[in-house]
XYZ file of C-alpha atoms in Angstrom:
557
model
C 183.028 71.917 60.772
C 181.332 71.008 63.997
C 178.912 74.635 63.898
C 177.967 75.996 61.015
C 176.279 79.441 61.536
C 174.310 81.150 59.362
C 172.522 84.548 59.490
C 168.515 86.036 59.765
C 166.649 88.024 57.337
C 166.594 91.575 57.501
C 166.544 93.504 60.734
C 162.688 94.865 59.234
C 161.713 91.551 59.849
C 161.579 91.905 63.720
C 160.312 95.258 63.459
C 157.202 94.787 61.857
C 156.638 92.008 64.227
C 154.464 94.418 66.913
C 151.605 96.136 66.010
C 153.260 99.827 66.746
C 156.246 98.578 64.381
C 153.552 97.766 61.730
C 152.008 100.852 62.121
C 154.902 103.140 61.739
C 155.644 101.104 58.743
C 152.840 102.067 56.569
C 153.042 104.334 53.866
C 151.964 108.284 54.573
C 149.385 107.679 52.096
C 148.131 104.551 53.880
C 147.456 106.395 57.163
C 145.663 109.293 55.963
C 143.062 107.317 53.881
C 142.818 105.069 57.378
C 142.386 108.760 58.997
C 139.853 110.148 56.883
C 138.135 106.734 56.991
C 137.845 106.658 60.864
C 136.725 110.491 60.523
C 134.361 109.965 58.154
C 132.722 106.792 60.495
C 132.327 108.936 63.033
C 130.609 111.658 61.483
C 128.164 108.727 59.708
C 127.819 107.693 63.545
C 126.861 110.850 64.819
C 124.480 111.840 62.087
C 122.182 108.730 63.023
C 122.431 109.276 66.503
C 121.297 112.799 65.939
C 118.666 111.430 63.354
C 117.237 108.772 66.028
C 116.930 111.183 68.726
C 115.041 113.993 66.847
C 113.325 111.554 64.544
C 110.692 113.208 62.117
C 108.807 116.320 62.773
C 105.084 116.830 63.195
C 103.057 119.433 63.887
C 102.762 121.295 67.424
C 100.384 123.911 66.299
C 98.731 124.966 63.283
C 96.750 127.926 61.756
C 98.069 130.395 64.512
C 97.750 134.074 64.184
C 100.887 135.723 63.741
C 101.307 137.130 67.349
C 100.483 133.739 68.620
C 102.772 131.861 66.635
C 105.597 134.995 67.581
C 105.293 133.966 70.778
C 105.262 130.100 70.352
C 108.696 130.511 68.564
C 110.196 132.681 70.856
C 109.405 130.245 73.542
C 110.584 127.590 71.419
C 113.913 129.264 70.691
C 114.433 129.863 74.660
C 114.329 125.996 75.219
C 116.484 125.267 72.851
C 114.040 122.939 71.049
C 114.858 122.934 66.861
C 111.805 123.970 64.618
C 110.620 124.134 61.510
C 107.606 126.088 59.537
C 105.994 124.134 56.855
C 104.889 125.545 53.503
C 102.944 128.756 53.808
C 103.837 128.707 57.404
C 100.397 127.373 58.795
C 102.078 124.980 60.486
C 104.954 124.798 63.237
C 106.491 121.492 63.176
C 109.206 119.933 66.026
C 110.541 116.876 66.692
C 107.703 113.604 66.674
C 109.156 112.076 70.321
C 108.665 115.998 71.726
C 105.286 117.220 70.348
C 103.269 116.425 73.451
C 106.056 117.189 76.213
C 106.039 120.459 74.544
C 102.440 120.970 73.984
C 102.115 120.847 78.263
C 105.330 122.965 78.254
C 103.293 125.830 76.485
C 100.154 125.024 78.024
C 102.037 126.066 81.308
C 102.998 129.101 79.838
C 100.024 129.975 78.553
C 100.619 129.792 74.935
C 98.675 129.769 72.327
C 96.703 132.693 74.090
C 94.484 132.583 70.990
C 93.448 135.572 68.908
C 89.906 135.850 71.205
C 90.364 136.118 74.567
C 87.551 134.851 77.238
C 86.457 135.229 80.850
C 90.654 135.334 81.638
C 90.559 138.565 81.302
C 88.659 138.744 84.823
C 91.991 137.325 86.017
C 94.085 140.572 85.702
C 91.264 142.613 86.996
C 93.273 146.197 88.559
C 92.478 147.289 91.720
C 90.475 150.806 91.581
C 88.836 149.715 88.635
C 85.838 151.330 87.917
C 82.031 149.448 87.826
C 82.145 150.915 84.056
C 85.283 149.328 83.710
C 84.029 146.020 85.567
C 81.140 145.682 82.993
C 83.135 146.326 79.891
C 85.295 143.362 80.839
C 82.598 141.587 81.891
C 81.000 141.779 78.265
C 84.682 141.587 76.398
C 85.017 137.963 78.146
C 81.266 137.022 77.350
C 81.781 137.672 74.017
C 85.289 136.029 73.496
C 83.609 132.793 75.144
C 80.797 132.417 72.813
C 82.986 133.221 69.798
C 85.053 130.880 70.814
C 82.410 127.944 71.132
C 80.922 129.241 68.006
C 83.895 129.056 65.660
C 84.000 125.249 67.014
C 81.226 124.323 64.168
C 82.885 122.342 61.499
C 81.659 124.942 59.206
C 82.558 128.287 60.605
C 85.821 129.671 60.097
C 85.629 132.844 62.039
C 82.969 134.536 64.085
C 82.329 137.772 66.121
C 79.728 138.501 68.195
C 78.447 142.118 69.250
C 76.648 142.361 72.404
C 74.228 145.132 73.610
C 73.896 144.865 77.033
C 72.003 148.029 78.510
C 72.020 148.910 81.865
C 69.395 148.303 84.145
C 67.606 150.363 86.613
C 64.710 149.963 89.618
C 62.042 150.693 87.132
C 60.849 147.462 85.300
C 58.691 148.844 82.626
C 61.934 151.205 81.460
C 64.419 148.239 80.990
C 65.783 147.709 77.902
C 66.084 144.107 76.771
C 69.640 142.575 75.475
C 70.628 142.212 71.921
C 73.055 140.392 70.089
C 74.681 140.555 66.493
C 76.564 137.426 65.015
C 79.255 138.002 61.978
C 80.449 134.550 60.859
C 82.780 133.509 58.316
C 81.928 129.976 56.784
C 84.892 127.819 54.851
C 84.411 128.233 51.482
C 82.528 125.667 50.150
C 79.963 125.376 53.160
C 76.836 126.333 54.515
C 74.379 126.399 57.549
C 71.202 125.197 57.504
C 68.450 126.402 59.133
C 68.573 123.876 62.250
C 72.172 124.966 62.694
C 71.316 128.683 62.621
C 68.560 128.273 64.980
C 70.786 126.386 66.868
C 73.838 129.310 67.226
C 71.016 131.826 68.255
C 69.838 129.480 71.303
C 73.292 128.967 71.966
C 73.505 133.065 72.223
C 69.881 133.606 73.393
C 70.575 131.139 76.615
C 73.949 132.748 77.885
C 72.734 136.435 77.975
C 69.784 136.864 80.676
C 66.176 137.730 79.652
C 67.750 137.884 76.132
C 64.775 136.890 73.527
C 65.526 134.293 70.689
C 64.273 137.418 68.594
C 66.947 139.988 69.255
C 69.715 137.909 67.630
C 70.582 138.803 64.427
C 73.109 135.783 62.238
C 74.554 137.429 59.076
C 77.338 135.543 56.946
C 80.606 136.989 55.211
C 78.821 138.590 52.653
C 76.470 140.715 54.858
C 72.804 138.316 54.210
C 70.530 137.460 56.797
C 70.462 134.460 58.045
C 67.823 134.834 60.425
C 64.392 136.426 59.725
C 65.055 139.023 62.366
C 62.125 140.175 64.966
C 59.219 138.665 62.667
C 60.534 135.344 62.531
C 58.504 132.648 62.860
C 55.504 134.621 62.967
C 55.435 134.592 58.458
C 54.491 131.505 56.646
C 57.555 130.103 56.236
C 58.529 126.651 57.725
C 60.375 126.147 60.598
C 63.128 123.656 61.438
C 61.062 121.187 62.725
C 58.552 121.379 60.393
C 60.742 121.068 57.178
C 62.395 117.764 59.101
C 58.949 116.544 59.410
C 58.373 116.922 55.864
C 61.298 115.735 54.578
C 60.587 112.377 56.733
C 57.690 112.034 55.054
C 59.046 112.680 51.829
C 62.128 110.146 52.109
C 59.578 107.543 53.200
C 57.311 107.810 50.521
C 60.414 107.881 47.910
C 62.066 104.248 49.991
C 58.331 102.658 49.547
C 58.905 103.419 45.833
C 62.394 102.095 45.836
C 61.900 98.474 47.804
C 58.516 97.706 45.514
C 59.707 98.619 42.036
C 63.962 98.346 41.997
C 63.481 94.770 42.448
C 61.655 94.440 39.141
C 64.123 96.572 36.953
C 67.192 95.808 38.705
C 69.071 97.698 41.056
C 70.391 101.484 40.010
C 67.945 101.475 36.965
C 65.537 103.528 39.091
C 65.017 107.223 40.004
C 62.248 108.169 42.234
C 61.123 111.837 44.253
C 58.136 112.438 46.118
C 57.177 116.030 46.957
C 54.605 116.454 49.771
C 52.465 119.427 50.398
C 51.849 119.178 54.110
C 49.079 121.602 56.053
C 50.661 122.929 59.321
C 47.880 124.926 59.813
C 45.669 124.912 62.937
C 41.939 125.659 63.145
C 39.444 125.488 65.956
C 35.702 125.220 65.917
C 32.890 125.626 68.787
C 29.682 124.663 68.338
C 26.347 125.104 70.522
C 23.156 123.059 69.964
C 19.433 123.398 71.609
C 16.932 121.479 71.365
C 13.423 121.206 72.805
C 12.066 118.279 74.620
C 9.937 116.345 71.991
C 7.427 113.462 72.979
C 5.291 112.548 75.947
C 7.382 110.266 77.382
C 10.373 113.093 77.289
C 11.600 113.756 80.288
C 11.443 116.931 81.575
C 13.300 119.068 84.355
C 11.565 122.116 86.052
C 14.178 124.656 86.889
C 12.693 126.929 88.464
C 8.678 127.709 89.489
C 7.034 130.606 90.822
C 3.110 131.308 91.932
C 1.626 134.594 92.228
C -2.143 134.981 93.998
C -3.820 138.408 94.695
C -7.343 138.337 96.310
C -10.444 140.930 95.511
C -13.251 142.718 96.929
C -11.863 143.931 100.495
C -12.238 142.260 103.574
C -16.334 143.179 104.403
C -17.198 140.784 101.080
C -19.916 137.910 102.579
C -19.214 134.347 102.035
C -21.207 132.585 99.964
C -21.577 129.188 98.437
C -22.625 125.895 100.201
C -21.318 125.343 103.072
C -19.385 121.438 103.801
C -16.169 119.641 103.174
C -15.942 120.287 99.416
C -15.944 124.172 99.105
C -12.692 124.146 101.831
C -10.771 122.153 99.473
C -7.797 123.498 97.892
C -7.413 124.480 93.903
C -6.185 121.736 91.828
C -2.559 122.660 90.426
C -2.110 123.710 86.820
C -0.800 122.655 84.714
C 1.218 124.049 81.984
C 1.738 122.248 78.496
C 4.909 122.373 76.386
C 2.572 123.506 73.044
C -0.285 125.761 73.384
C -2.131 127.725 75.938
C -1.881 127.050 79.219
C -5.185 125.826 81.120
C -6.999 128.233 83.678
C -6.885 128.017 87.286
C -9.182 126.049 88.939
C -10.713 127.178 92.469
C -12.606 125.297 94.836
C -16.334 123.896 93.862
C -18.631 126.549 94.625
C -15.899 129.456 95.591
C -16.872 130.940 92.270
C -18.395 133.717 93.551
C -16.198 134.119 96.373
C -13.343 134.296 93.958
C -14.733 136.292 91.469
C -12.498 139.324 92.667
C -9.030 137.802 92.930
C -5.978 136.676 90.546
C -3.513 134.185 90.480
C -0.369 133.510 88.485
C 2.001 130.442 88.041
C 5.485 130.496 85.995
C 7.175 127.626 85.314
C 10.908 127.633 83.869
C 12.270 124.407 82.296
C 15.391 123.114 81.187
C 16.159 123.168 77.661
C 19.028 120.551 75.453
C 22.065 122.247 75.024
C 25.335 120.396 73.195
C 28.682 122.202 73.317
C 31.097 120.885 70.332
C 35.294 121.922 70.057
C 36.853 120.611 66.811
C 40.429 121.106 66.646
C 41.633 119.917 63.690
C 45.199 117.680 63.153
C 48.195 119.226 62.175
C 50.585 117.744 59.749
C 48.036 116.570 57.495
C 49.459 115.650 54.073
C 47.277 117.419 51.603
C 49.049 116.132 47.869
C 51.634 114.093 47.085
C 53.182 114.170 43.512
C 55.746 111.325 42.692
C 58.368 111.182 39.549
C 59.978 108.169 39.019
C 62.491 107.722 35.823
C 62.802 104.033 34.904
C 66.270 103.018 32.885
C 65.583 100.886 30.303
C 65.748 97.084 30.305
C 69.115 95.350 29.279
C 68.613 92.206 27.263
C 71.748 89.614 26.222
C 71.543 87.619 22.634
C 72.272 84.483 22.379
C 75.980 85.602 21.134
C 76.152 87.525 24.515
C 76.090 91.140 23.100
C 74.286 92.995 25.439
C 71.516 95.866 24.373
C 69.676 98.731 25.909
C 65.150 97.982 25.142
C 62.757 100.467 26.276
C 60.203 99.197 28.187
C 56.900 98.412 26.403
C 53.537 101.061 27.898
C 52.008 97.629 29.214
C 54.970 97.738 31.314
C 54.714 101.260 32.640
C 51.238 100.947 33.501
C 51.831 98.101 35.243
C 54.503 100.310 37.747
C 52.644 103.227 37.545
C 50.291 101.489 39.208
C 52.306 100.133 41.684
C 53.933 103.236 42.634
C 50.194 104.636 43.468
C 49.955 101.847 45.628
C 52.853 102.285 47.394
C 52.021 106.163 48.266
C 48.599 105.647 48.640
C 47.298 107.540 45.930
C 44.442 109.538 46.457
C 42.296 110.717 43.459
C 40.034 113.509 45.943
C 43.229 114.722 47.795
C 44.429 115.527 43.922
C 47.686 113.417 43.807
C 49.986 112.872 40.857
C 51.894 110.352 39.704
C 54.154 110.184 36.946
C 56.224 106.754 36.048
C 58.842 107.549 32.242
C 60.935 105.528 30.518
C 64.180 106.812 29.130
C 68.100 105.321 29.081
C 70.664 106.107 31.755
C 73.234 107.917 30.572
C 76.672 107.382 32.723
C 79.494 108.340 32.259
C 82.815 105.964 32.060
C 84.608 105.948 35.448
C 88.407 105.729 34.417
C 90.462 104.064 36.980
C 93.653 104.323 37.059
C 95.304 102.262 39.254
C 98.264 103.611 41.167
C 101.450 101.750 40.336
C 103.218 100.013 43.494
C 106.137 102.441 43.676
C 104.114 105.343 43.523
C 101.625 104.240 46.794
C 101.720 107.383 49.380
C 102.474 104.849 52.033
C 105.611 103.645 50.082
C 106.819 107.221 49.324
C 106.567 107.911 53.173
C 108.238 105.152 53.770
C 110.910 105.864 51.420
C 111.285 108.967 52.835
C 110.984 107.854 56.517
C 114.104 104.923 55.486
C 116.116 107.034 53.232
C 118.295 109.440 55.662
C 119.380 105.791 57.763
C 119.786 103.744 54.333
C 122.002 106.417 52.931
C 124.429 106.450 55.815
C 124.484 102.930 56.420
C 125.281 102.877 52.473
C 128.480 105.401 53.649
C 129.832 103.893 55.974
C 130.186 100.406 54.159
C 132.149 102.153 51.396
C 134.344 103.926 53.896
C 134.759 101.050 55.823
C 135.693 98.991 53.192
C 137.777 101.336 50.772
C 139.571 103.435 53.574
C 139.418 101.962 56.907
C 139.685 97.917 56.223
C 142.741 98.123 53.421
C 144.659 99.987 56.554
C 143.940 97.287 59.095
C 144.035 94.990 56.708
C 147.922 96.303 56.355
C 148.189 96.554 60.398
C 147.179 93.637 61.263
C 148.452 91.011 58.402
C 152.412 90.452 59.395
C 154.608 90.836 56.478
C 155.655 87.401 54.287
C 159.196 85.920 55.259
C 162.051 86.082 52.953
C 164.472 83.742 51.977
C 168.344 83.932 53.288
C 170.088 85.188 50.291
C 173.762 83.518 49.689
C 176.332 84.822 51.923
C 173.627 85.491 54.697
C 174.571 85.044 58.424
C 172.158 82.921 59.973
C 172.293 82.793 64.189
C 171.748 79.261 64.550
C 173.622 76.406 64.884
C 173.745 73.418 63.327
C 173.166 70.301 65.834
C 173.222 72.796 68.758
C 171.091 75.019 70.497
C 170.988 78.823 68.698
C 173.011 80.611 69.468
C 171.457 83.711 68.830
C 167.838 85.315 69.160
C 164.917 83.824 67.117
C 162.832 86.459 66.130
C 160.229 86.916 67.866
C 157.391 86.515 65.535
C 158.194 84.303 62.827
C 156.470 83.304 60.146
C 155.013 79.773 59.596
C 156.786 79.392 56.377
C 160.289 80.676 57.999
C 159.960 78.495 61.004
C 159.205 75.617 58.314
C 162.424 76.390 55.913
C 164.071 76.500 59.247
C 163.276 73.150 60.257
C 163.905 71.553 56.892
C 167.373 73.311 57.087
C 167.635 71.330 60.645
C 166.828 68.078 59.155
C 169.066 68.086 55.780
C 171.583 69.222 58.085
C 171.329 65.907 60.840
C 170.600 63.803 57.338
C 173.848 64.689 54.923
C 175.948 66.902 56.656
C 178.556 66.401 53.416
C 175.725 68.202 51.480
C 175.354 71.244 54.132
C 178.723 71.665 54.755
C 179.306 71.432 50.580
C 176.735 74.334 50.085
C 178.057 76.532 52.873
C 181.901 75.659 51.029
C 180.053 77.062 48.320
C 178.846 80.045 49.629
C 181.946 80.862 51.185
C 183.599 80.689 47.561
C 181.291 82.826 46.244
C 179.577 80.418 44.089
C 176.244 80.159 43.135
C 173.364 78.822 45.013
């Protein structure tokens, strides 16, 4: 025969061949893994979104008081901003990549008001308020703003202050001065010293007018004193300054001691304390010293002089004596010695009996040595020093390197007891004591234990940090590849060729053209068997035409 025709596989053959045909062809069982697969990709895609955007939470605010932290949440829950509270509920905690948009978010809205409220509350000041009124809000805000700078000190927890402002009138001898009262509440654990109480009472002292240092009163949480009240100060105890300046001197004398004597026994083998008993006292002594002008040749200063001359024998007395040029000369001036009686006064030559009636005085006033002396003496001064210093004793190694623990021989201690009274500049008179002992460290075994790799903090964080992305990654590979990939593995891989059975049609023609429709999609192998079909065909035709005979018969292939 001139055509032989034979026939196609089956008709499912050409309608797997699309996509859509594939699709409808897979099992029910098939699809709804692929379903649940896609499904379950989605939701892993979604949960990391979510997780990327919020990220981890850190704290907004902590240790609120309960209305302020109400109010925080409430505020919170109005922007629509997701929250948590963290163990205890001192803390609330939103999203990292939010904490500081919201922080200026609730600054703006005035939250946290705080638990102490300051000079805002001159802000909603009424009209028609009274002065009483005025005052009392006055003080309320005064006393929230130094509460508030006082419970800033790392080691006060809480504080209240109690002022006692009295009112003031024209009369200045009547007013009453200001007082203050300080309740604080330290962390447990800690404690002010006395620079830091001194300080909080300045601090109070200098923001009330014409309040004295004096009037404040510091107690603690369990009702002591901290400050000495009205009579502070004025006692023998130190203050602030003082003890400082003592314990300078003290910490010097001890560093001496260390740099001269820890290089002979080796560093940490040496304990040293100096204790110094310093006078703060203050003392003041005037002196006054006279003393006479001594010698001949001393000079001498007149400081005042004064002459005194009454005449006698009324006016009708004769003159007598020789007349001339000597009796009209004047007395000679007298003289007055330092020691012993003063000489006479001398008249004229021959006015003796002309003179015998009258009197004359001369007083003479001179200055006298006088030597003013102030001693003020030094404060500070260090009036005894006692040093202790504990020596450890002296390792030594054998010669099979086993080391041992040997006290120190009393050659040896003399020898750094005397240089530790060198170093402090001992002082025998001032009544100084120095002791220098010999006796074995004892310390105790410091066990560390290493923390193993896996268990670092910074691991564990980051474990924790990597664990919500890791474990979705980690489900969406075994979706992906047990429910999603087997179905478009099915979709998308066409379906193997079959063979023509005997007694097929196939619609092609042999040395012609087909004459019906290839399939559309056929399969490498098909298109293969075809063209080998072709070729025996053109090469025996006997043989072709002998198997198609055959098939026709209904014999076997």
């Amino acid at each position: 025969m001139d055509n032989a025709v034979v026939t196609t596989p089956h008709a499912s053959l050409a309608q797997t061949a699309t996509f859509a045909g594939r699709l409808n062809a897979m099992p029910v069982r098939g699809k709804l893994s692929a379903l649940i697969g896609v499904a379950a990709l989605a939701g892993v895609v979604y949960a990391m979104t979510a997780w990327n955007s919020h990220g981890d939470y850190k704290v907004l605010y902590a240790n609120l008081a309960d209305k302020d932290g109400g109010a925080v949440i409430a505020q919170l829950s109005q922007m629509n901003v997701p929250y948590r509270m963290s163990e205890g509920g001192a803390a609330i905690l939103v999203p990292a990549a939010q904490v500081h948009d919201l922080r200026l978010k609730m600054a703006t809205a005035g939250l946290p008001k705080g638990a102490v409220s300051g000079f805002e509350l001159m802000d909603s000041a009424r009209f028609g308020q009274t002065q009483f009124q005025e005052r009392l809000t006055f003080q309320r805000g005064l006393e929230g703003e130094l509460t508030r700078s006082i419970s800033s000190l790392a080691a006060v927890q809480a504080a209240r202050i109690h002022l006692a402002l009295p009112n003031q009138n024209g009369f200045f001898r009547e007013q009453q001065k200001p007082s203050a009262s300080v309740l604080l509440t330290l962390h447990p654990g800690r404690a002010l010293d006395r620079a830091q109480i001194a300080g909080i009472v300045h601090l109070v002292a200098s923001s009330v007018p014409e309040m004295s240092p004096k009037a404040v009163s510091i107690l603690d949480q369990s009702g002591a004193l901290l400050t000495g009240g009205a009579d502070a100060g004025a006692g023998g105890g130190l203050d602030a300054q003082q003890l400082q300046y003592v314990g300078q001197i003290e910490a010097g004398f001890t560093k001496r001691i260390v740099e001269l004597v820890e290089p002979i026994v080796g560093p940490g083998n040496l304990r040293a304390s100096v204790t110094a008993d310093v006078d703060f006292s203050q003392t003041e002594a005037t002196s006054e010293e006279f003393k006479p002008n001594q010698g001949a040749d001393a000079s001498i200063s007149i400081r005042s002089q004064q002459t005194t001359e009454q005449g006698g024998g009324g006016g009708s007395a004769l003159a007598s004596g020789v007349p001339g040029a000597a009796s009209n000369q004047p007395p000679i001036a007298a003289t007055a010695p330092l020691t012993g009686a003063s000489q006479p006064l001398q008249g004229a030559p021959g006015g003796g009996a002309a003179g015998a009636g009258g009197r004359r005085e001369a007083v003479t006033n001179y200055e006298v040595d006088k030597t003013v002396r102030v001693t003020r003496s030094a404060t500070g001064n260090v009036k005894r020093l006692n040093a202790a210093v504990v020596v450890n004793n002296r390792s030594v190694t054998d010669a099979k390197g086993k080391t041992t623990q040997v006290p120190l021989t009393s050659d040896e201690l003399d020898k750094l007891t005397a240089l530790v009274r060198e170093s402090i500049g001992f002082s025998k008179e001032r009544g100084d004591s120095v002791k220098v002992i010999n006796a074995p460290f004892k310390v105790d075994p410091v066990s560390t234990t290493e923390t193993p790799f896996w268990k670092s903090p910074e691991l564990i964080d980051l474990i924790r940090a990597a664990a919500l992305p890791a474990g979705l990654t980690l489900v969406a590979i075994l979706v992906f590849f047990g429910l999603v990939r087997p179905a478009m593995k099915s979709v998308f891989t066409p379906a193997p060729a079959q063979l023509p059975r005997p007694g097929a049609r196939i619609e092609t023609v042999v040395d012609d053209e087909p004459s019906g429709p290839a399939p559309a999609l056929a399969a490498p192998a098909y298109l293969r068997q075809i063209e080998g079909a072709k070729a025996l065909a053109k090469d025996n035709p006997a043989a072709v035409a002998g198997i198609v005979r055959g098939w026709v018969g209904g014999e076997s292939a």
